[in-house]
CSV table of C-alpha atoms in Angstrom, one decimal:
chain,number,residue,atom,x,y,z
A,178,MET,CA,17.8,-11.8,2.3
A,179,VAL,CA,17.8,-12.3,6.1
A,180,SER,CA,20.3,-9.3,6.5
A,181,ILE,CA,18.2,-7.1,4.2
A,182,ALA,CA,15.2,-8.1,6.2
A,183,ILE,CA,17.0,-7.2,9.5
A,184,LYS,CA,18.2,-4.0,8.0
A,185,THR,CA,14.8,-3.0,6.8
A,186,GLY,CA,13.4,-3.9,10.3
A,187,VAL,CA,16.1,-1.9,12.3
A,188,VAL,CA,16.6,1.1,10.0
A,189,ASP,CA,13.5,1.7,8.0
A,190,VAL,CA,10.8,0.4,10.6
A,191,LEU,CA,12.4,0.9,14.1
A,192,ALA,CA,14.3,4.2,13.2
A,193,SER,CA,12.0,5.5,10.6
A,194,GLY,CA,15.0,5.8,8.3
A,195,GLU,CA,13.1,6.4,5.1
A,196,PHE,CA,12.3,10.0,6.2
A,197,CYS,CA,14.5,12.8,4.4
A,198,SER,CA,13.4,15.5,6.7
A,199,ALA,CA,14.7,15.4,10.4
A,200,ARG,CA,11.4,17.0,11.7
A,201,ARG,CA,9.1,14.6,10.0
A,202,ARG,CA,11.3,11.7,11.2
A,203,LEU,CA,11.3,12.9,14.8
A,204,ALA,CA,7.5,13.6,14.8
A,205,HIS,CA,7.0,10.1,13.4
A,206,LEU,CA,9.2,8.4,16.0
A,207,LEU,CA,7.5,10.3,18.7
A,208,THR,CA,4.0,9.3,17.5
A,209,MET,CA,5.0,5.7,16.5
A,210,TYR,CA,6.8,4.8,19.9
A,211,GLY,CA,4.2,6.7,21.9
A,212,PHE,CA,1.4,4.8,20.2
A,213,VAL,CA,3.1,1.5,20.8
A,214,VAL,CA,3.5,2.2,24.5
A,215,TYR,CA,0.1,3.7,24.7
A,216,VAL,CA,-1.5,0.6,23.1
A,217,VAL,CA,0.5,-2.0,25.0
A,218,THR,CA,-0.2,-0.4,28.4
A,219,THR,CA,-3.9,0.0,27.5
A,220,ALA,CA,-4.0,-3.7,26.7
A,221,LEU,CA,-2.2,-4.5,29.9
A,222,LEU,CA,-4.5,-2.2,32.1
A,223,VAL,CA,-7.7,-3.8,30.3
A,224,PHE,CA,-6.8,-7.3,30.4
A,225,LYS,CA,-4.2,-7.9,33.1
A,226,TYR,CA,-5.3,-5.3,35.8
A,227,PRO,CA,-8.9,-4.8,35.0
A,228,THR,CA,-10.3,-4.3,38.6
A,229,PRO,CA,-9.1,-2.7,41.8
A,230,ALA,CA,-8.6,-6.1,43.1
A,231,THR,CA,-5.6,-6.5,40.7
A,232,PRO,CA,-4.0,-3.2,41.1
A,233,ALA,CA,-1.5,-2.2,38.2
A,234,PRO,CA,2.1,-1.4,39.2
A,235,ALA,CA,2.5,2.3,39.2
A,236,ILE,CA,4.8,2.2,36.1
A,237,VAL,CA,2.0,0.9,33.9
A,238,PRO,CA,-0.4,4.0,34.2
A,239,LEU,CA,2.6,6.2,34.1
A,240,LEU,CA,3.8,4.7,30.7
A,241,TRP,CA,0.2,5.0,29.4
A,242,TRP,CA,0.2,8.7,30.1
A,243,VAL,CA,3.7,9.2,28.7
A,244,GLY,CA,2.9,7.1,25.5
A,245,GLY,CA,-0.4,9.2,25.2
A,246,LEU,CA,1.5,12.5,25.6
A,247,MET,CA,4.1,11.4,23.1
A,248,VAL,CA,1.2,10.6,20.4
A,249,CYS,CA,-0.1,14.1,21.2
A,250,ALA,CA,3.2,15.8,20.8
A,251,GLY,CA,4.2,14.2,17.5
A,252,GLY,CA,0.6,14.2,16.1
A,253,TYR,CA,-0.3,17.7,16.7
A,254,TRP,CA,3.2,18.8,15.7
A,255,PHE,CA,2.7,16.9,12.4
A,256,TRP,CA,-1.0,18.3,12.1
A,257,PHE,CA,-0.3,21.8,12.5
A,258,PHE,CA,3.2,22.5,11.2
A,259,ILE,CA,4.7,19.6,9.2
A,260,ARG,CA,1.9,18.2,7.1
A,261,ALA,CA,2.6,18.9,3.4
A,262,ASP,CA,-0.7,20.5,2.9
A,263,VAL,CA,0.2,23.0,5.5
A,264,ALA,CA,3.9,23.3,4.9
A,265,ALA,CA,4.3,22.9,1.3
A,266,GLU,CA,0.8,24.0,-0.1
A,267,GLY,CA,0.1,26.8,2.4
A,268,ASN,CA,-3.4,25.5,3.3
A,269,SER,CA,-5.1,26.0,6.6
A,270,PRO,CA,-4.2,23.4,9.2
A,271,LEU,CA,-8.1,23.2,10.0
A,272,ARG,CA,-8.9,22.1,6.4
A,273,LEU,CA,-10.1,18.6,6.6
A,274,MET,CA,-10.1,15.9,3.9
A,275,ARG,CA,-10.0,12.1,3.7
A,276,ALA,CA,-6.2,11.9,4.0
A,277,ASP,CA,-6.6,13.3,7.5
A,278,LEU,CA,-8.6,10.3,8.6
A,279,PHE,CA,-5.8,8.4,10.2
A,280,VAL,CA,-3.8,11.3,12.0
A,281,LEU,CA,-7.0,12.9,13.1
A,282,SER,CA,-8.7,9.7,14.5
A,283,LEU,CA,-5.3,8.9,16.1
A,284,VAL,CA,-4.7,12.1,17.9
A,285,GLY,CA,-8.4,12.3,18.5
A,286,SER,CA,-8.7,9.1,20.1
A,287,VAL,CA,-5.7,9.5,22.2
A,288,THR,CA,-6.6,13.0,23.4
A,289,LEU,CA,-10.1,11.9,24.3
A,290,GLY,CA,-8.5,8.9,26.1
A,291,LEU,CA,-6.3,11.2,28.2
A,292,THR,CA,-9.1,13.6,28.9
A,293,TRP,CA,-11.4,11.0,30.0
A,294,ALA,CA,-8.7,9.7,32.4
A,295,ALA,CA,-8.0,13.0,33.9
A,296,LEU,CA,-11.7,13.8,34.3
A,297,GLN,CA,-12.3,10.4,36.0
A,298,ALA,CA,-9.3,10.9,38.2
A,299,ASN,CA,-11.0,14.1,39.4
A,300,GLY,CA,-14.3,12.4,39.7
A,301,SER,CA,-15.9,14.8,37.2
A,302,GLY,CA,-19.4,13.9,35.8
A,303,ALA,CA,-18.3,14.5,32.4
A,304,ALA,CA,-16.0,11.5,32.4
A,305,SER,CA,-18.6,9.0,31.0
A,306,PHE,CA,-19.3,11.4,28.1
A,307,PHE,CA,-15.7,11.6,27.1
A,308,PHE,CA,-15.4,7.9,27.5
A,309,LEU,CA,-18.1,7.4,24.9
A,310,LEU,CA,-16.3,9.9,22.5
A,311,TYR,CA,-13.0,7.9,23.3
A,312,ILE,CA,-14.6,4.6,22.3
A,313,ILE,CA,-16.1,6.2,19.1
A,314,GLY,CA,-12.7,7.9,18.2
A,315,THR,CA,-10.7,4.5,18.8
A,316,THR,CA,-13.3,2.5,16.8
A,317,VAL,CA,-12.9,5.0,13.9
A,318,LEU,CA,-9.1,4.6,14.1
A,319,PHE,CA,-8.9,0.8,14.1
A,320,GLY,CA,-12.1,0.3,12.0
A,321,THR,CA,-10.7,2.4,9.0
A,322,VAL,CA,-7.4,0.7,8.7
A,323,ALA,CA,-8.2,-0.5,5.2
A,324,TRP,CA,-9.0,3.0,4.1
A,325,SER,CA,-6.9,5.4,6.0
A,326,LYS,CA,-3.2,6.0,6.1
A,327,PHE,CA,-3.1,3.6,9.1
A,328,ALA,CA,-2.4,0.9,6.6
A,329,HIS,CA,1.0,2.2,6.0
A,330,MET,CA,2.2,0.1,8.9
A,331,PHE,CA,1.6,-2.8,6.5
A,332,PHE,CA,2.7,-1.5,3.1
A,333,LYS,CA,5.6,0.8,4.1
A,334,PRO,CA,7.9,-1.9,5.5
A,335,ALA,CA,7.0,-4.1,2.5
A,336,ALA,CA,7.9,-1.2,0.2
A,337,ALA,CA,11.2,-0.4,2.1
A,338,PHE,CA,12.1,-4.2,1.9
A,339,GLU,CA,11.5,-4.3,-1.9
A,340,LYS,CA,13.6,-1.2,-2.3
A,341,ARG,CA,16.5,-2.7,-0.5
A,342,ILE,CA,16.1,-5.9,-2.5
A,343,SER,CA,16.1,-4.1,-5.8
A,344,MET,CA,19.4,-2.4,-4.7
A,345,ALA,CA,21.0,-5.6,-3.7
A,346,ASN,CA,20.2,-7.4,-6.9
A,347,GLY,CA,21.3,-4.5,-9.1
A,348,THR,CA,18.1,-3.6,-10.9
A,349,ALA,CA,17.6,-0.6,-8.5
A,350,GLU,CA,14.1,0.0,-10.1
A,351,ASN,CA,16.0,1.2,-13.1
A,352,LEU,CA,17.6,4.0,-11.0
A,353,PRO,CA,21.1,5.0,-12.0
A,354,THR,CA,23.8,3.2,-10.0
A,355,LEU,CA,27.0,5.3,-11.0
A,356,THR,CA,28.2,7.3,-8.0
A,357,ARG,CA,31.2,9.6,-7.3
A,358,ASP,CA,32.4,7.1,-4.7
A,359,ASP,CA,33.7,5.0,-7.3
A,360,PRO,CA,37.3,5.9,-8.2
A,361,GLU,CA,36.8,4.7,-11.7
A,362,GLN,CA,33.9,7.2,-12.1
A,363,ARG,CA,35.9,9.9,-10.5
A,364,ALA,CA,38.5,9.4,-13.4
A,365,ARG,CA,35.9,10.0,-16.1
A,366,HIS,CA,36.5,13.0,-18.4
A,367,SER,CA,33.0,14.4,-17.4
A,368,MET,CA,34.0,14.5,-13.8
A,369,GLU,CA,37.3,16.5,-14.2
A,370,LEU,CA,35.6,19.6,-13.0
A,371,LEU,CA,35.0,17.8,-9.6
A,372,ARG,CA,38.6,16.7,-9.2
A,373,ASP,CA,39.4,19.0,-6.2
A,374,ALA,CA,36.0,19.3,-4.9
A,375,PRO,CA,35.0,17.9,-1.6
A,376,MET,CA,33.2,14.5,-1.5
A,377,ASP,CA,30.5,16.1,0.6
A,378,MET,CA,29.1,19.2,-1.2
A,379,GLY,CA,26.4,19.8,1.5
A,380,LEU,CA,22.7,20.1,0.7
A,381,GLY,CA,21.5,22.0,-2.4
A,382,ILE,CA,17.6,22.6,-2.6
A,383,LYS,CA,17.2,20.5,0.6
A,384,ARG,CA,19.0,23.2,2.6
A,385,GLU,CA,15.5,24.9,2.8
A,386,PRO,CA,12.2,23.2,3.7
A,387,PRO,CA,9.7,23.1,0.7
A,388,ARG,CA,7.7,26.2,1.8
A,389,HIS,CA,7.6,28.5,-1.3
A,390,TYR,CA,4.0,28.3,-2.1
B,66,MET,CA,5.6,12.1,-21.3
B,67,PRO,CA,4.1,13.2,-18.0
B,68,THR,CA,5.4,12.5,-14.6
B,69,PHE,CA,4.0,10.1,-12.2
B,70,VAL,CA,4.6,9.1,-8.5
B,71,TYR,CA,5.3,5.7,-7.0
B,72,MET,CA,3.0,6.0,-4.1
B,73,THR,CA,4.8,3.6,-1.8
B,74,ARG,CA,8.1,5.6,-2.3
B,75,CYS,CA,6.6,9.0,-1.8
B,76,ASP,CA,6.4,10.4,1.9
B,77,GLY,CA,4.5,13.4,1.0
B,78,CYS,CA,7.3,15.8,1.9
B,79,GLY,CA,6.3,18.5,-0.6
B,80,HIS,CA,9.5,19.2,-2.5
B,81,CYS,CA,7.9,18.4,-5.9
B,82,VAL,CA,4.9,20.7,-5.1
B,83,ASP,CA,7.5,23.4,-4.2
B,84,ILE,CA,9.5,23.1,-7.2
B,85,CYS,CA,7.1,22.4,-10.1
B,86,PRO,CA,7.1,25.4,-12.4
B,87,SER,CA,3.7,24.3,-13.9
B,88,ASP,CA,2.1,24.0,-10.3
B,89,ILE,CA,0.7,20.6,-11.2
B,90,MET,CA,2.3,18.5,-8.6
B,91,HIS,CA,-0.1,18.5,-5.7
B,92,ILE,CA,-0.7,16.4,-2.5
B,93,ASP,CA,-3.5,13.9,-2.9
B,94,LYS,CA,-6.7,14.5,-0.8
B,95,THR,CA,-7.0,10.7,0.1
B,96,TYR,CA,-3.5,9.5,0.7
B,97,ARG,CA,-1.4,12.6,1.3
B,98,ARG,CA,1.2,11.5,-1.4
B,99,ALA,CA,2.2,13.7,-4.3
B,100,TYR,CA,0.5,13.3,-7.7
B,101,ASN,CA,0.4,15.0,-11.0
B,102,ILE,CA,-2.9,16.7,-11.1
B,103,GLU,CA,-2.8,17.6,-14.9
B,104,PRO,CA,-0.5,15.3,-16.9
B,105,SER,CA,-1.3,16.9,-20.2
B,106,MET,CA,0.1,20.2,-18.8
B,107,CYS,CA,3.4,18.6,-17.8
B,108,TRP,CA,6.3,19.8,-19.9
B,109,GLU,CA,8.8,17.2,-18.8
B,110,CYS,CA,11.2,19.5,-17.1
B,111,TYR,CA,12.2,16.9,-14.7
B,112,SER,CA,12.4,19.3,-12.0
B,113,CYS,CA,10.3,17.3,-9.6
B,114,VAL,CA,12.0,14.1,-10.6
B,115,LYS,CA,15.3,15.5,-9.8
B,116,ALA,CA,14.1,17.2,-6.5
B,117,CYS,CA,12.5,14.1,-5.0
B,118,PRO,CA,14.6,12.9,-2.1
B,119,GLN,CA,12.9,9.5,-2.3
B,120,ASP,CA,13.3,9.0,-6.0
B,121,ALA,CA,9.5,8.4,-6.1
B,122,ILE,CA,8.8,10.4,-9.2
B,123,ASP,CA,9.3,9.0,-12.7
B,124,VAL,CA,8.4,9.9,-16.2
B,125,ARG,CA,6.6,7.6,-18.6
B,126,GLY,CA,6.1,7.8,-22.3
B,127,TYR,CA,2.7,7.5,-23.8
B,128,ALA,CA,1.8,4.0,-24.8
B,129,ASP,CA,1.4,4.7,-28.4
B,130,PHE,CA,4.8,5.8,-29.2
B,131,ALA,CA,7.1,4.6,-26.2
B,132,PRO,CA,6.1,0.9,-25.7
B,133,LEU,CA,6.8,-0.8,-22.4
B,134,GLY,CA,10.4,-1.7,-21.5
B,135,HIS,CA,12.1,1.6,-22.0
B,136,SER,CA,13.1,3.7,-18.9
B,137,VAL,CA,14.8,7.1,-18.3
B,138,ARG,CA,15.5,7.6,-14.8
B,139,VAL,CA,17.8,10.2,-13.0
B,140,GLN,CA,19.3,10.6,-9.6
B,141,ARG,CA,20.6,14.0,-8.4
B,142,ASP,CA,23.0,13.4,-5.7
B,143,GLU,CA,23.4,16.7,-3.8
B,144,LYS,CA,25.9,15.6,-1.4
B,145,LYS,CA,28.3,14.3,-4.1
B,146,GLY,CA,27.4,17.1,-6.4
B,147,THR,CA,26.6,14.9,-9.2
B,148,ILE,CA,23.6,13.9,-11.4
B,149,ALA,CA,23.4,10.6,-12.9
B,150,TRP,CA,21.1,9.2,-15.8
B,151,ARG,CA,20.4,5.8,-16.6
B,152,ILE,CA,18.7,5.1,-19.9
B,153,LYS,CA,17.3,1.7,-21.1
B,154,PHE,CA,16.2,1.3,-24.6
B,155,ARG,CA,13.6,-1.2,-25.9
B,156,ASN,CA,16.2,-3.3,-27.4
B,157,GLY,CA,18.1,-3.8,-24.1
B,158,THR,CA,20.8,-1.2,-24.8
B,159,GLU,CA,21.6,0.7,-21.6
B,160,LYS,CA,23.4,4.0,-21.3
B,161,ASN,CA,24.7,5.5,-18.1
B,162,PHE,CA,25.9,9.1,-17.4
B,163,LEU,CA,27.4,10.7,-14.5
B,164,SER,CA,28.0,14.6,-14.6
B,165,PRO,CA,28.8,17.4,-12.1
B,166,ILE,CA,25.9,19.7,-11.1
B,167,THR,CA,28.2,22.0,-9.1
B,168,THR,CA,31.9,22.6,-8.7
B,169,LYS,CA,31.6,24.4,-5.4
B,170,PRO,CA,29.9,23.3,-2.3
B,171,TRP,CA,26.2,24.4,-2.2
B,172,GLY,CA,25.6,27.8,-0.9
B,173,THR,CA,29.3,29.0,-1.3
B,174,ALA,CA,28.6,30.8,-4.5
B,175,ILE,CA,25.7,33.0,-3.9
B,176,PRO,CA,26.2,36.5,-5.1
B,177,LYS,CA,26.1,39.1,-2.2
B,178,LEU,CA,23.7,41.4,-4.1
B,179,ALA,CA,23.7,43.8,-1.2
B,180,ASP,CA,27.4,44.6,-1.5
B,181,VAL,CA,27.0,45.2,-5.3
B,182,PRO,CA,26.9,48.9,-6.1
B,183,ALA,CA,23.5,50.2,-7.5
B,184,PRO,CA,23.2,50.4,-11.3
B,185,SER,CA,23.7,53.7,-12.9
B,186,PRO,CA,20.9,55.5,-14.9
B,187,GLU,CA,22.6,54.4,-18.2
B,188,MET,CA,22.8,50.8,-17.0
B,189,ARG,CA,19.0,50.9,-16.0
B,190,ALA,CA,18.1,52.3,-19.5
B,191,GLY,CA,20.3,49.8,-21.2
B,192,GLU,CA,19.3,46.5,-22.7
B,193,LEU,CA,21.7,44.4,-20.7
B,194,LEU,CA,20.5,42.4,-17.6
B,195,TYR,CA,22.4,42.4,-14.3
B,196,SER,CA,25.8,40.8,-14.7
B,197,GLU,CA,25.4,40.2,-18.4
B,198,PRO,CA,28.6,41.9,-19.6
B,199,ASN,CA,30.7,39.7,-17.4
B,200,TYR,CA,28.8,36.6,-17.5
B,201,ILE,CA,28.2,36.3,-21.2
B,202,ARG,CA,31.9,37.4,-21.9
B,203,MET,CA,31.0,40.7,-23.6
B,204,ASP,CA,33.9,42.4,-21.7
B,205,ASP,CA,37.5,42.5,-23.1
B,206,GLY,CA,38.6,39.5,-21.1
B,207,PRO,CA,40.4,36.5,-22.7
B,208,LEU,CA,38.5,33.8,-24.5
B,209,ARG,CA,37.0,31.1,-22.2
B,210,THR,CA,38.7,28.0,-23.5
B,211,LEU,CA,39.0,24.4,-22.4
B,212,THR,CA,42.5,25.1,-21.4
B,213,ALA,CA,41.8,28.2,-19.5
B,214,ALA,CA,39.2,26.0,-17.5
B,215,GLY,CA,41.8,23.3,-16.9
B,216,LEU,CA,40.3,20.9,-19.3
B,217,LYS,CA,41.5,19.0,-22.3
B,218,MET,CA,39.5,17.8,-25.3
B,219,LYS,CA,39.6,14.0,-26.1
B,220,LYS,CA,39.0,12.3,-29.2
B,221,GLY,CA,35.8,10.4,-29.6
B,222,VAL,CA,32.7,10.1,-27.6
B,223,TYR,CA,33.2,9.5,-24.0
B,224,TYR,CA,30.6,8.4,-21.5
C-alpha cells in the first residue's frame, strides 16, 4: 500500500504520468511546476519579505517571474492549441464555456500579476488598476475550486491511487489482464500469427493526434 | 447498450471524439471530459472504448435486460499488437480472450497508392472496387488455407 502510494505520488502526481500525449504532459508539467513556484514565492514575498525593510533575496522575485512565465507558457499553449475543444472538435480557441473557468482564471490571474509587477517596476499609473484586476482574477481562481477543474488537484491523485490499487489486487476494474508479455499467452493458438512479430509493434491510431474533425 | 465515460479516468484527449462514427462522443462543457451526448444513437461499435488510451470508456447494458454484475471490457494494446477481452457473467463465470490485431508493425503495410497504375476505363466501368480481384481471391491464385497461412486446426474450442 505504501509503495503504491509512493508510486502514485512520484509517477502520477510529480511527473504527470497519466497523460498519454507528450504535448499535454509537457504543458501540464510546465503549468503545474510554474504555478507551485509562483505560489510559493508569492507567499514568501507577501509574508516573509513584505516591506522594503526586509528585502527579499534576488532569487525569490526571479523565481516568481520564472514561475509565472512557465504558467503562461504551459497555459496558453494548452488554451490555444492542445485543448480538446480546439484540437479534437475544431472549435475556436476563443469560444468560452464553464470548463474554461479554471485554466482561464489561472492564466488570467498570473498574466495580470506579471503585468501589474512590470507596470509597477516602470512606475506606471495603471499599476493600481492591474493590481485590482489581479486580485479579482486570483479570487476567482481560488474561490471557484469546488466548481472548476482546479479541483482535479484533489480527485486526480485519488483516482490514480485507486487505479493502481485495482491493478495490484487483480480486479483491474474488470479490465482484461491477459497480455502478450506472458509466455503462456504467446503459446496460445490464437497468438500464432504473432509468433515472429516484434514485441513492440509501435503506435497504431495514436501515431496521429486526434484531429480529424 | 450505450457507452459511458469514467470521468476520473478521462483526460479529455479527444481520441473518442475523433473516432466515433456516430459523432456522439463530445467534450463536456463543464468538466472538459468526454461524454456520450446521445446514448440512444450509440450502436455499440466499441470504437471509442478501444481507442481510449486511458481505458476510461465502458459500455453498460440497460437495467431491464442486463442486471448489475455483468461486465464486458476490452483493452486494445497497440504496442503489443493485441486486443484482450474480459467478460464477466452474472453467475460469476469469467472468460478472457487475447487476439492479434495486426501481424506487422503499425504503418508498415500502408498501400502506396501513388505508385499504383491508374485504373483502365474498363476497370472504372466495372463493378469491382480497388484491389477487389486480389483481396477477395477472385484471381486464379491457390486457395487460402490454414496450412498456406502457416496455421493448423486444433480440435475443440480453444480460448
